[in-house]
Coordinates of C-alpha atoms and ligand atoms in Angstrom, one line a residue:
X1 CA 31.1 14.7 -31.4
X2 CA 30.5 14.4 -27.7
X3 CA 32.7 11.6 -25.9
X4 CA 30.9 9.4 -23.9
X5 CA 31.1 10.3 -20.1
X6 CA 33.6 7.7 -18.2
X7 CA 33.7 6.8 -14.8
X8 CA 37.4 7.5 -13.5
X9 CA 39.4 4.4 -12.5
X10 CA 39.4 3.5 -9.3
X11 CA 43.1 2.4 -7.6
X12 CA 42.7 -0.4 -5.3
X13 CA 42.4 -0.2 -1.8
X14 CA 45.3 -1.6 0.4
X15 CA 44.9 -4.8 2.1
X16 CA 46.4 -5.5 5.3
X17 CA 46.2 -9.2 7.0
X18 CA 48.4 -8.4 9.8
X19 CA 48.4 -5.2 12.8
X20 CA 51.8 -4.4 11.8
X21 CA 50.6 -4.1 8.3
X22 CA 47.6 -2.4 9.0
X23 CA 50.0 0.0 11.5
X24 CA 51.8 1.2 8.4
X25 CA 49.0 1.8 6.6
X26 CA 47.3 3.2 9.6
X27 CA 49.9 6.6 9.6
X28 CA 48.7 10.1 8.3
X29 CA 44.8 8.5 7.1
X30 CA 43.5 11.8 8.9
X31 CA 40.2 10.9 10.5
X32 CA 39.3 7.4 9.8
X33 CA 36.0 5.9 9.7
X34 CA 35.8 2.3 9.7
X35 CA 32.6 -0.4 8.3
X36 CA 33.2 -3.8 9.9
X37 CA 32.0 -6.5 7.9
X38 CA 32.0 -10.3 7.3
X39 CA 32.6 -9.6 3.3
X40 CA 30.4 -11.1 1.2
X41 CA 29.2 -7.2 0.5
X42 CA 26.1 -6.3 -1.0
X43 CA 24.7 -3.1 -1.6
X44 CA 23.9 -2.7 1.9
X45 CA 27.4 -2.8 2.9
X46 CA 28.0 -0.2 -0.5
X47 CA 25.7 2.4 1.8
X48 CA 27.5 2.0 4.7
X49 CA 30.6 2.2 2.7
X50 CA 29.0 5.7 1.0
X51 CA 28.2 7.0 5.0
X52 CA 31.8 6.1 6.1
X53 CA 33.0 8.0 2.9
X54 CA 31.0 11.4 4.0
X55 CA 32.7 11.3 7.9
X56 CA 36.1 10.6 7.1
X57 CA 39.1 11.7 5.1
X58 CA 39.9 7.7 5.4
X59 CA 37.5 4.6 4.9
X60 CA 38.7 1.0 5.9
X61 CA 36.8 -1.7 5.6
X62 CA 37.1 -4.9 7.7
X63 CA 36.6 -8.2 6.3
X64 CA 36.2 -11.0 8.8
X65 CA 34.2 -13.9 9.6
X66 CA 34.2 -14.5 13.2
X67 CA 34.2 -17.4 14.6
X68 CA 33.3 -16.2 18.1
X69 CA 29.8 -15.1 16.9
X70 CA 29.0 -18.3 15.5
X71 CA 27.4 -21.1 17.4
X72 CA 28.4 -25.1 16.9
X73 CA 25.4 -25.5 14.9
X74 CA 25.3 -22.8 12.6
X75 CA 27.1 -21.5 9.0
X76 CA 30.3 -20.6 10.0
X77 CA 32.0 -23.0 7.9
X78 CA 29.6 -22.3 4.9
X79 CA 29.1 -18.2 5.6
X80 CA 29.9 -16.8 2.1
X81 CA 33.4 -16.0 1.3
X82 CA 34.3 -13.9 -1.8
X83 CA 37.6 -12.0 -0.6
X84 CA 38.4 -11.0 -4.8
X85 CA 34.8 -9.8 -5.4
X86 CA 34.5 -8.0 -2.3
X87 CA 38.0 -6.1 -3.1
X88 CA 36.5 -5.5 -6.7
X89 CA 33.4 -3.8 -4.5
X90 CA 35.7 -2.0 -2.4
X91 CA 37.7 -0.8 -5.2
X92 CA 34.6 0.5 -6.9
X93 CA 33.6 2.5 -3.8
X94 CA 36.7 4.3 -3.2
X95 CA 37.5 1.9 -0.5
X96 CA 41.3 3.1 0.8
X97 CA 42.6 0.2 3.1
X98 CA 40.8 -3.3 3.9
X99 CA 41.4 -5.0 6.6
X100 CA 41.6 -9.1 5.8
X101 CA 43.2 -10.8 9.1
X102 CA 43.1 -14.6 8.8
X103 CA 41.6 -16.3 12.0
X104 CA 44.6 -17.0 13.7
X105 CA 45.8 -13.4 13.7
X106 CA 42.6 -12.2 15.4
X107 CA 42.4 -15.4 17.8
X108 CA 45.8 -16.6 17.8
X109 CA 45.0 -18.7 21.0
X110 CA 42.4 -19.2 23.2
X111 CA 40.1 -16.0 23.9
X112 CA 40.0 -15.8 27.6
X113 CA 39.0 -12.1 27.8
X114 CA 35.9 -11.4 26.4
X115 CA 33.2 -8.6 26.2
X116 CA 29.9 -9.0 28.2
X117 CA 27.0 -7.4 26.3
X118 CA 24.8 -7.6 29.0
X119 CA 21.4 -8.0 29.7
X120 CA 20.6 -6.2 26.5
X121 CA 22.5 -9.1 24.7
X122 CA 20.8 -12.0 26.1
X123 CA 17.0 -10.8 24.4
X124 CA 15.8 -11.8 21.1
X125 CA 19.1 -12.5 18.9
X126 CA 21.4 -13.2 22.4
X127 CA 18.4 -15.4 23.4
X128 CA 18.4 -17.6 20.2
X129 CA 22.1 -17.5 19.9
X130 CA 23.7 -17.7 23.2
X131 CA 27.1 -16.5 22.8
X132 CA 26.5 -14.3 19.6
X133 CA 26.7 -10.6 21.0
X134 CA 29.6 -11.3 23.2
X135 CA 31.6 -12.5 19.8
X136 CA 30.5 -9.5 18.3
X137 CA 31.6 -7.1 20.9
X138 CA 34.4 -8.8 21.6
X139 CA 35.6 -8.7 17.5
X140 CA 34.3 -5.6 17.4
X141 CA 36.2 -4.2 20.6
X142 CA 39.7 -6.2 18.6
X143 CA 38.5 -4.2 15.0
X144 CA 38.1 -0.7 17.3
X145 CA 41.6 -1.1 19.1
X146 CA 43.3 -2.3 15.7
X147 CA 42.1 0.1 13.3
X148 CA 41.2 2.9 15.7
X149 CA 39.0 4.9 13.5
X150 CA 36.9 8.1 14.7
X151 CA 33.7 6.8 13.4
X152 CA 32.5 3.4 12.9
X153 CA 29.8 2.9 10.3
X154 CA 26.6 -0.3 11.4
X155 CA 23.6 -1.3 9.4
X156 CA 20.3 -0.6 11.2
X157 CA 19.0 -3.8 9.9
X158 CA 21.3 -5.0 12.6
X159 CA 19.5 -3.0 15.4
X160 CA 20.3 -4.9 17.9
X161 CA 23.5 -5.3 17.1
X162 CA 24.1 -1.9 16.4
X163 CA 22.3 -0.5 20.0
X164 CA 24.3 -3.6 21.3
X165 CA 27.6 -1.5 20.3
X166 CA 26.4 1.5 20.8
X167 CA 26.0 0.7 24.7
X168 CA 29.6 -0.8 24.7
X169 CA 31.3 2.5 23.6
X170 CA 29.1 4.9 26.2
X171 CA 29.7 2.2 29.4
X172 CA 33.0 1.5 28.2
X173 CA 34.1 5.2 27.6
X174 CA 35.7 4.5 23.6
X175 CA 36.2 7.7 21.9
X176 CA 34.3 6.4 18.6
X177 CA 31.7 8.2 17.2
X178 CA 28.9 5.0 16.4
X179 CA 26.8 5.6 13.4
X180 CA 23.7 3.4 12.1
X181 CA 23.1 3.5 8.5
X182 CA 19.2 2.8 7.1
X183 CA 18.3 -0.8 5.7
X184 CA 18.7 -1.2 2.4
X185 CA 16.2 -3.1 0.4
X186 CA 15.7 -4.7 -2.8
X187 CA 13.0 -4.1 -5.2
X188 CA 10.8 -6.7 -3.6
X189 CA 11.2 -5.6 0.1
X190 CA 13.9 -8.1 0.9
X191 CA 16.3 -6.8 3.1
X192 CA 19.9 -7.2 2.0
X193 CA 22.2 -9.8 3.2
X194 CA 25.0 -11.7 2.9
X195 CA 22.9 -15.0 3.5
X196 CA 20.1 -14.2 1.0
X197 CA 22.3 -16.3 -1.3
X198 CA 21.1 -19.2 0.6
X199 CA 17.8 -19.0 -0.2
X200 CA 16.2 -20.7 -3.3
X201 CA 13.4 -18.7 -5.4
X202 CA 10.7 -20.0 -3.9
X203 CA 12.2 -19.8 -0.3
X204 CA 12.7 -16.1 -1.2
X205 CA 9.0 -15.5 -2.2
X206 CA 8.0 -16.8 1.1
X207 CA 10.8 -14.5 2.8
X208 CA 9.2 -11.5 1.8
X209 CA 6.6 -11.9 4.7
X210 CA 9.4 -10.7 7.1
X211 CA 9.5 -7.1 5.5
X212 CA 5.2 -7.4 4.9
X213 CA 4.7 -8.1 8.6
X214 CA 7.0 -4.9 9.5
X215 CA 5.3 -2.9 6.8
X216 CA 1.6 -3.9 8.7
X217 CA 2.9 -3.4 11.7
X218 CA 4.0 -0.1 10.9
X219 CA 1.2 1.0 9.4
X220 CA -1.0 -0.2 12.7
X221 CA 1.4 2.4 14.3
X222 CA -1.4 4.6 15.7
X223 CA -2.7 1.8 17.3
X224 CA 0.3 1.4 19.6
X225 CA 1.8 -1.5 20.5
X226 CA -0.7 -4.4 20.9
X227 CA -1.9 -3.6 17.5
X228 CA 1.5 -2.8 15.7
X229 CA 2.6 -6.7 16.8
X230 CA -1.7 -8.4 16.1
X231 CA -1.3 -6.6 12.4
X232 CA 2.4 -7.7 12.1
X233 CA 2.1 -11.2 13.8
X234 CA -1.5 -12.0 11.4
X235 CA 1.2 -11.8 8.4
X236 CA 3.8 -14.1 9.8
X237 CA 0.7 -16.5 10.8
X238 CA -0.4 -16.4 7.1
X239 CA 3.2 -17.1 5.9
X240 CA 3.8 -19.9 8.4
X241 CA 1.0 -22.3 5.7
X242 CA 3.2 -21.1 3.1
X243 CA 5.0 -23.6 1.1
X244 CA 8.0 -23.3 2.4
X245 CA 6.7 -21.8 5.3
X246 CA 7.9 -19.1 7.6
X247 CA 9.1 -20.8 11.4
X248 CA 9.1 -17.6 13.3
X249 CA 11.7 -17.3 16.2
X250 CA 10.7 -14.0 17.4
X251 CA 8.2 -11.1 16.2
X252 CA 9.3 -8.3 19.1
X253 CA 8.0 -4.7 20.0
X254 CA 11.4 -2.9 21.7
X255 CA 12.7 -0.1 23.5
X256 CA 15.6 1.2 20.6
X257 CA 17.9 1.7 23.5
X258 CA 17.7 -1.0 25.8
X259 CA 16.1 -3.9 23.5
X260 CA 13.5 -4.6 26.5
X261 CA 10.0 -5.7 25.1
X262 CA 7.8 -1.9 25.4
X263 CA 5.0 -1.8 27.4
X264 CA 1.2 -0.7 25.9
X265 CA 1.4 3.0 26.9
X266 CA 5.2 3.4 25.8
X267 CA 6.5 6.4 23.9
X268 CA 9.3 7.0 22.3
X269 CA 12.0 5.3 20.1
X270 CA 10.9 1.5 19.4
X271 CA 12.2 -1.7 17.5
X272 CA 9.4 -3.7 15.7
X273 CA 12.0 -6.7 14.8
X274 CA 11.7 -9.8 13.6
X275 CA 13.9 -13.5 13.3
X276 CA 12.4 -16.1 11.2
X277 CA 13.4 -19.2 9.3
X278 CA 12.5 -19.9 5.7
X279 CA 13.9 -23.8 5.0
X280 CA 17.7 -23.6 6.8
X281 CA 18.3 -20.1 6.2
X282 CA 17.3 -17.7 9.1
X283 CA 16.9 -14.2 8.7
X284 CA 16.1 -10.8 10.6
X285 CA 14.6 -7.9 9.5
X286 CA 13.3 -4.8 11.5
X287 CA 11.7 -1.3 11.4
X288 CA 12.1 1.5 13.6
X289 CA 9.2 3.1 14.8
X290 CA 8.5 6.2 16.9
X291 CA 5.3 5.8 19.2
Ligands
LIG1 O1 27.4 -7.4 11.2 C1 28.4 -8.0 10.9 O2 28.8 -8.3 9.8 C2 29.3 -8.6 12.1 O3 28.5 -8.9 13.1 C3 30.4 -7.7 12.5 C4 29.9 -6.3 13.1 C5 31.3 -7.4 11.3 C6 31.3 -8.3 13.6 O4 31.8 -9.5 13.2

């Protein structure tokens, strides 16, 4: 009789909360690659988890949700945290170190330093959250000098964020290799995140016009870019008498590298992105296009 085939045990990764802790950990991991996160993983953080894995001899994984990022009068206090299941995820994965800094470790007074994303930041996400990019770079710029990996690992259904990053390592000269990792999806076109747990079942049925609106748009790709955004904007106008409707912040047709709005004969690398609220949960989607 054949035995069933196991999976081998995975050992659990090491957690540092501290620098000097991390430091420790941090000698002889050969080259590191590193996937900054706010926890709460999903399988979109498992991909970029599976990238890291195929760069590096050494994968950490940062869990922190940062303050900075977050305006007065959004979810910081009630963003998702689920530190045991996201070290049950990372011990799954083959995670070898996470990185788990309480607040006061990473801000342990007032931030008067900070990184400018510049004018890149203050479009489409930096214009309806003032504040956000230059949290994230500045976290990001804290993650990069703590951990100092050879590759960092950024979801492309962060596009923004991840060109955002991109820019800060090329104009501020970091020897880090930045790598975007595809979208992932579920079944129904959702794009994974951490605050899909927010929405309710029928708020999620109405979501799904995020990811149809890119889809049309895309597929009006030949038509360049005043048809790619009338195809992809007729969906969010359908979804906006939905009950609960869609409340679109932005529907956007973007240079990949600089974020600035293409214009009609453009070619090249492009952005069709999207922010939209469905009840109090906002979300952002995108699809990269090449016109
Ligand atoms: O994408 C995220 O989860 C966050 O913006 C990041 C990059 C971890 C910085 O806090």
């Amino acid at each position: 009789m054949t035995k069933p085939a196991t999976t081998p045990p995975r050992t659990a990764p090491a957690v540092a909360r501290t620098p000097e802790e991390l430091d420790r950990l941090r000698a002889n991991l050969g080259r590191v690659a590193l996937v900054p996160t706010m926890g709460a993983l999903h399988s979109g953080h498992r991909s970029l988890i599976a990238a890291a894995r195929d760069h590096a001899d050494t994968v950490v994984v940062s869990i922190f949700v940062n303050p900075l990022q977050f305006g007065p009068n959004e979810d910081y206090d009630r963003y998702p945290r689920t530190l045991d299941d996201d070290l049950a995820i990372c011990a799954e994965d083959g995670v070898d170190v996470v990185f788990a800094p309480p607040v006061e470790v990473m801000y342990p007074g007032e931030q008067m330093v900070t990184v400018s994303p510049g004018r890149m930041g203050r479009v489409l996400e930096g214009e309806f959250r003032p504040g956000f990019f230059e949290g994230v770079l500045t976290v990001v710029n804290k993650l990069f000098n703590l951990v100092r990996p050879d590759v960092a690992i950024f979801g492309q259904k962060d596009a923004q964020q991840l060109s955002v990053v991109r820019r800060m390592v090329r104009d501020l000269c970091m020897p880090i290799t930045v790598m975007g990792a595809p979208t992932v999806r579920d079944a129904d076109g959702l794009a994974t995140s951490s605050r899909n747990v927010y929405l309710s079942p029928e708020e999620r049925t109405t979501a799904l016009a995020l990811s149809r609106a890119l889809l049309s748009g895309a597929d009006a790709s030949v038509t360049g870019p005043v048809g790619i955004l009338s195809a992809a904007r007729a969906v969010l106008d359908e979804a906006a008498l939905a009950t609960p409707p869609v409340a679109v912040d932005y529907l956007a047709l973007v240079d990949a590298h600089t974020f600035g709005e293409v214009p009609n004969d453009f070619r090249g690398e492009a952005v069709l992105a999207v922010a939209a609220w469905v009840g109090k949960t906002r979300l952002i989607d995108n699809v990269p296009l090449t016109l």
